[in-house]
Amino acid sequence: MESWALLAEKSIEHYASIAEESGVDFYEESGLLVWGVNDDFMKQTKATAAKMGTALLEMSPDAIGRRFPWLTVPSSTQVGLLQTTQAGHLSPRKLTAAQLKLALSSGATYADTNVSHIEKRDDHFEVTTSDGIVRAENVLVAAGVYSSIMPFLPEEVVVSLTGSQALLVEISAASAARLEEMPSMIYEGERPEDCFYILPPIKYPDGSWLLKLGPSTAFAPPLRSRAEVDAWFGQGHLDPDFEAKALDFFQQLFKGIDVVSKRCLLCVTDNTPHHNAYIDYLADGWGICTGGNGWAAKSSDQIGCLASEMM
């Protein structure tokens, strides 16, 4: 946890300059509330924050209810840890757009094309794309979950893939206004299937207000091949047990907030045995940057910095 916390802290420090230089707003500092049962994860969160000097306000269940009167606090809740600064939520797509804009302005060349194969020749690499062959002196493979299931690497890396999913709950603009002060949340329940992360209402490009709920480690089926990954992305629906559980949890927490509609969001997580990212050379000139472990989106700035410095 400490390495990811450090990557996140260093990345968030750069958000303002990235937004200013690119002209793309992608981050909302809403704060973060980690709350629920006082288990090992909660204790580890406190220990990591103390080691890094991150200020956390420890709250009782009654204090949580008083600070957030629109929230129904479950009876199993024992403690809350509130971080009010350097925490919130971002749009990964907008962050990517901002980073790409800055890269292009610094002289990078961007090719929006599909890569199918990478091969090492005598003094260069040949990257096969849907638009032809690209030749390069060095290659950094940063293809997310596809890094380990496509012919991109000189040797196999130990990565396990799991399907991840989230329920997007549409609420009215009036309800979103009621939740204006809502922080991002991580709720620790008594069982893995009772643990969720929750993002506050976000206005999407189509004008709808969506609140996102996702599980922690439960409801994450293993995926062992590209065919299984593609099938997971293409199935178009959530696990019915997860959807029912998430909707029930939403209605338990946010009484009086009506559901306008529901949407599904499917993703895949690449997990490493040590729970840290792989940023290393696998062969001369052939680097890898993968293994987000479900924590990497907000830390892409520093992960990319480490990978580029390595190359």
Coordinates of C-alpha atoms in Angstrom, one line a residue:
M1 CA 0.0 0.0 0.0
E2 CA 2.8 2.4 0.8
S3 CA 4.3 2.4 -2.6
W4 CA 1.0 3.1 -4.3
A5 CA 0.3 5.9 -1.7
L6 CA 3.6 7.5 -2.6
L7 CA 3.0 7.3 -6.3
A8 CA -0.5 8.8 -5.9
E9 CA 0.8 11.6 -3.7
K10 CA 3.6 12.6 -6.1
S11 CA 1.2 12.4 -9.1
I12 CA -1.5 14.5 -7.4
E13 CA 1.1 17.2 -6.7
H14 CA 1.5 17.6 -10.5
Y15 CA -2.2 17.6 -11.4
A16 CA -2.5 21.4 -11.2
S17 CA 0.4 22.1 -13.5
I18 CA -0.8 19.4 -16.0
A19 CA -4.2 21.0 -16.1
E20 CA -2.9 24.5 -16.4
E21 CA -0.4 23.7 -19.2
S22 CA -2.8 21.5 -21.2
G23 CA -6.0 23.5 -20.6
V24 CA -7.8 20.2 -19.6
D25 CA -9.5 20.0 -16.2
F26 CA -9.6 16.4 -15.1
Y27 CA -9.5 16.4 -11.3
E28 CA -11.9 17.3 -8.5
E29 CA -10.5 17.6 -5.0
S30 CA -13.6 16.2 -3.1
G31 CA -11.6 14.5 -0.3
L32 CA -11.7 10.8 0.7
L33 CA -13.5 9.0 3.4
V34 CA -12.3 5.5 4.4
W35 CA -14.9 4.1 6.8
G36 CA -16.5 0.9 8.1
V37 CA -15.2 -1.9 10.3
N38 CA -11.8 -1.3 12.0
D39 CA -10.1 -4.1 10.2
D40 CA -6.5 -4.7 9.0
F41 CA -7.0 -2.5 5.9
M42 CA -8.2 0.4 8.1
K43 CA -5.2 0.0 10.5
Q44 CA -2.8 -0.2 7.5
T45 CA -4.4 3.0 6.1
K46 CA -3.7 4.8 9.3
A47 CA -0.2 3.5 9.6
T48 CA 0.7 4.5 6.0
A49 CA -0.8 8.0 6.4
A50 CA 1.2 8.5 9.6
K51 CA 4.4 7.4 8.0
M52 CA 3.8 9.7 5.0
G53 CA 2.6 12.6 7.1
T54 CA -0.8 12.6 5.6
A55 CA -3.4 14.3 7.8
L56 CA -6.5 12.1 8.5
L57 CA -9.4 13.1 10.7
E58 CA -10.6 10.0 12.7
M59 CA -14.3 10.0 13.1
S60 CA -16.8 8.0 15.1
P61 CA -20.0 6.7 13.4
D62 CA -22.0 9.5 15.0
A63 CA -19.5 12.1 13.7
I64 CA -19.7 10.7 10.2
G65 CA -23.5 11.1 10.3
R66 CA -23.3 14.6 11.6
R67 CA -20.8 15.7 8.9
F68 CA -22.7 14.0 6.1
P69 CA -26.4 14.2 7.1
W70 CA -27.6 12.8 3.8
L71 CA -25.7 9.5 4.5
T72 CA -27.2 6.6 6.5
V73 CA -24.3 5.1 8.5
P74 CA -24.5 1.2 8.6
S75 CA -24.8 -0.2 12.1
S76 CA -21.6 -2.2 11.6
T77 CA -19.5 0.9 11.1
Q78 CA -16.8 1.4 13.7
V79 CA -14.6 4.2 12.5
G80 CA -14.0 6.7 9.6
L81 CA -10.8 8.3 8.3
L82 CA -11.3 11.5 6.4
Q83 CA -8.7 13.1 4.2
T84 CA -9.8 16.5 3.1
T85 CA -6.9 17.6 0.8
Q86 CA -4.8 15.9 -1.9
A87 CA -7.7 13.4 -2.4
G88 CA -10.7 13.2 -4.6
H89 CA -11.5 11.8 -8.1
L90 CA -10.4 12.2 -11.7
S91 CA -11.5 11.5 -15.2
P92 CA -8.9 9.0 -16.6
R93 CA -9.9 9.9 -20.1
K94 CA -9.5 13.6 -19.6
L95 CA -6.1 13.0 -17.8
T96 CA -5.0 10.9 -20.8
A97 CA -6.1 13.7 -23.2
A98 CA -4.1 16.2 -21.1
Q99 CA -1.0 14.1 -21.0
L100 CA -1.2 13.4 -24.8
K101 CA -1.6 17.1 -25.5
L102 CA 1.5 17.9 -23.5
A103 CA 3.5 15.1 -25.1
L104 CA 2.6 16.3 -28.6
S105 CA 3.6 19.9 -27.7
S106 CA 6.9 18.5 -26.6
G107 CA 7.7 16.8 -29.9
A108 CA 6.2 13.3 -29.5
T109 CA 4.6 11.5 -32.4
Y110 CA 1.3 9.8 -31.8
A111 CA -0.1 7.0 -33.9
D112 CA -3.7 5.9 -33.1
T113 CA -3.3 2.3 -34.4
N114 CA -3.6 -1.3 -33.2
V115 CA -0.4 -3.2 -32.4
S116 CA -0.4 -6.9 -33.0
H117 CA 3.2 -8.0 -32.7
I118 CA 6.7 -6.8 -31.6
E119 CA 9.9 -8.5 -32.9
K120 CA 13.6 -7.8 -32.2
R121 CA 15.8 -7.5 -35.2
D122 CA 19.6 -7.2 -35.2
D123 CA 19.8 -3.5 -34.4
H124 CA 16.2 -2.4 -34.1
F125 CA 12.6 -3.5 -33.2
E126 CA 9.8 -4.0 -35.6
V127 CA 6.3 -3.2 -34.3
T128 CA 3.5 -4.5 -36.5
T129 CA 0.5 -2.3 -36.5
S130 CA -2.8 -2.1 -38.4
D131 CA -1.2 0.7 -40.4
G132 CA 2.1 -1.0 -41.2
I133 CA 5.6 -1.6 -39.6
V134 CA 7.1 0.9 -37.2
R135 CA 10.8 0.6 -36.6
A136 CA 12.3 1.7 -33.3
E137 CA 15.6 1.6 -31.3
N138 CA 13.8 0.8 -28.1
V139 CA 10.3 -0.4 -27.1
L140 CA 8.4 0.1 -23.9
V141 CA 5.3 -2.1 -23.6
A142 CA 2.6 -0.4 -21.5
A143 CA -0.5 -2.0 -22.9
G144 CA -2.3 -2.6 -19.6
V145 CA -4.0 -6.0 -19.3
Y146 CA -3.0 -6.8 -22.9
S147 CA 0.7 -6.6 -22.1
S148 CA 0.7 -10.2 -20.8
I149 CA -1.7 -11.8 -23.3
M150 CA -0.4 -10.4 -26.6
P151 CA 2.9 -11.2 -28.4
F152 CA 4.5 -8.0 -27.0
L153 CA 7.2 -9.4 -24.7
P154 CA 10.4 -11.4 -25.0
E155 CA 9.5 -13.6 -22.0
E156 CA 6.4 -14.3 -19.9
V157 CA 5.7 -12.2 -16.9
V158 CA 3.7 -13.4 -13.9
V159 CA 0.4 -11.5 -14.0
S160 CA -3.1 -12.7 -13.1
L161 CA -6.1 -11.0 -14.7
T162 CA -9.4 -10.5 -13.1
G163 CA -12.6 -9.0 -14.4
S164 CA -13.7 -5.9 -12.5
Q165 CA -17.1 -4.1 -12.7
A166 CA -18.9 -1.1 -11.4
L167 CA -22.5 0.0 -11.2
L168 CA -23.2 3.5 -12.5
V169 CA -26.4 4.9 -10.8
E170 CA -28.0 7.8 -12.5
I171 CA -29.6 10.3 -10.1
S172 CA -31.4 13.6 -10.7
A173 CA -29.6 17.0 -10.8
A174 CA -31.5 17.9 -7.6
S175 CA -30.2 14.8 -5.9
A176 CA -26.7 15.5 -7.1
A177 CA -26.9 19.0 -5.6
R178 CA -27.8 17.4 -2.2
L179 CA -24.6 15.3 -2.4
E180 CA -22.4 18.2 -3.5
E181 CA -20.2 17.8 -0.4
M182 CA -19.8 14.1 -0.8
P183 CA -16.2 12.8 -0.8
S184 CA -14.9 9.8 -2.6
M185 CA -15.4 6.8 -0.3
I186 CA -13.9 3.4 0.5
Y187 CA -16.3 1.3 2.6
E188 CA -14.9 -1.6 4.6
G189 CA -17.6 -4.1 5.4
E190 CA -17.4 -7.2 7.5
R191 CA -17.0 -9.5 4.5
P192 CA -15.2 -9.0 1.1
E193 CA -18.5 -8.8 -0.7
D194 CA -19.6 -6.0 1.6
C195 CA -16.7 -3.7 0.6
F196 CA -17.1 -1.0 -2.0
Y197 CA -15.6 2.1 -3.4
I198 CA -18.0 4.9 -4.1
L199 CA -17.5 8.1 -6.2
P200 CA -19.6 11.2 -5.7
P201 CA -22.0 12.2 -8.5
I202 CA -20.2 13.2 -11.7
K203 CA -21.8 15.0 -14.6
Y204 CA -21.1 13.0 -17.8
P205 CA -20.9 14.4 -21.3
D206 CA -24.5 13.4 -22.0
G207 CA -25.7 15.6 -19.2
S208 CA -26.6 12.8 -16.8
W209 CA -25.4 12.6 -13.1
L210 CA -23.8 9.3 -12.3
L211 CA -22.7 7.9 -9.0
K212 CA -20.2 5.0 -9.3
L213 CA -20.1 1.9 -7.0
G214 CA -17.5 -0.8 -7.4
P215 CA -16.4 -3.8 -5.3
S216 CA -13.1 -4.4 -3.7
T217 CA -11.8 -7.9 -4.3
A218 CA -15.1 -9.7 -4.5
F219 CA -17.0 -10.4 -7.8
A220 CA -13.7 -10.5 -9.7
P221 CA -13.6 -13.6 -11.9
P222 CA -10.2 -14.8 -13.2
L223 CA -9.5 -14.3 -16.9
R224 CA -6.8 -16.5 -18.5
S225 CA -6.7 -15.6 -22.2
R226 CA -7.3 -12.8 -24.7
A227 CA -10.5 -14.6 -25.7
E228 CA -11.8 -14.5 -22.1
V229 CA -10.8 -10.8 -21.7
D230 CA -12.5 -9.9 -25.0
A231 CA -15.6 -11.9 -23.9
W232 CA -15.7 -10.1 -20.6
F233 CA -15.5 -6.6 -22.2
G234 CA -18.2 -7.7 -24.7
Q235 CA -20.8 -9.2 -22.4
G236 CA -22.6 -5.9 -21.8
H237 CA -23.9 -6.6 -18.3
L238 CA -22.8 -6.9 -14.7
D239 CA -22.8 -10.0 -12.6
P240 CA -26.4 -10.1 -11.4
D241 CA -25.3 -10.9 -7.8
F242 CA -23.0 -7.9 -7.7
E243 CA -25.5 -5.6 -9.3
A244 CA -28.2 -6.5 -6.7
K245 CA -25.6 -6.1 -3.9
A246 CA -24.4 -2.8 -5.1
L247 CA -27.9 -1.4 -5.7
D248 CA -29.0 -2.5 -2.3
F249 CA -26.0 -0.9 -0.7
F250 CA -26.7 2.4 -2.6
Q251 CA -30.3 2.4 -1.3
Q252 CA -29.1 1.6 2.2
L253 CA -26.7 4.6 2.2
F254 CA -28.6 7.2 0.3
K255 CA -32.2 7.0 1.5
G256 CA -34.4 9.4 -0.4
I257 CA -32.2 9.5 -3.5
D258 CA -34.2 8.0 -6.3
V259 CA -32.5 5.9 -9.0
V260 CA -33.3 7.3 -12.5
S261 CA -31.5 4.6 -14.4
K262 CA -28.6 2.1 -14.1
R263 CA -25.6 1.4 -16.3
C264 CA -22.8 -1.1 -16.2
L265 CA -19.1 -0.5 -16.5
L266 CA -16.7 -3.4 -17.2
C267 CA -12.9 -3.4 -16.8
V268 CA -10.0 -5.8 -16.3
T269 CA -7.4 -5.6 -13.5
D270 CA -3.8 -6.9 -14.0
N271 CA -2.5 -8.2 -10.7
T272 CA 1.2 -8.9 -9.8
P273 CA 2.3 -11.3 -7.1
H274 CA 3.9 -8.5 -5.0
H275 CA 1.1 -6.0 -5.7
N276 CA 3.5 -3.5 -7.2
A277 CA 3.9 -2.5 -10.8
Y278 CA 6.4 -4.0 -13.2
I279 CA 8.7 -1.3 -14.4
D280 CA 11.8 -3.0 -15.7
Y281 CA 13.8 -4.2 -18.7
L282 CA 13.1 -7.7 -19.9
A283 CA 15.8 -7.6 -22.6
D284 CA 18.2 -5.0 -24.1
G285 CA 16.1 -2.0 -25.2
W286 CA 12.8 -3.9 -24.4
G287 CA 11.0 -2.5 -21.4
I288 CA 7.7 -3.2 -19.6
C289 CA 5.4 -1.0 -17.6
T290 CA 2.4 -2.9 -16.4
G291 CA 0.7 -4.3 -13.3
G292 CA -1.7 -1.6 -12.1
N293 CA -3.3 -3.9 -9.5
G294 CA -6.4 -1.7 -9.6
W295 CA -4.5 1.3 -8.1
A296 CA -2.7 2.9 -11.1
A297 CA -5.0 5.4 -12.9
K298 CA -4.5 8.3 -10.5
S299 CA -0.7 7.6 -10.4
S300 CA 0.0 7.4 -14.1
D301 CA 2.0 10.6 -14.0
Q302 CA 4.7 9.2 -11.7
I303 CA 4.5 5.6 -13.2
G304 CA 5.1 7.1 -16.6
C305 CA 8.0 9.2 -15.2
L306 CA 9.7 6.2 -13.7
A307 CA 9.3 4.2 -17.0
S308 CA 10.5 7.0 -19.2
E309 CA 13.6 7.6 -16.9
M310 CA 14.3 3.9 -17.1
M311 CA 14.2 4.0 -20.9

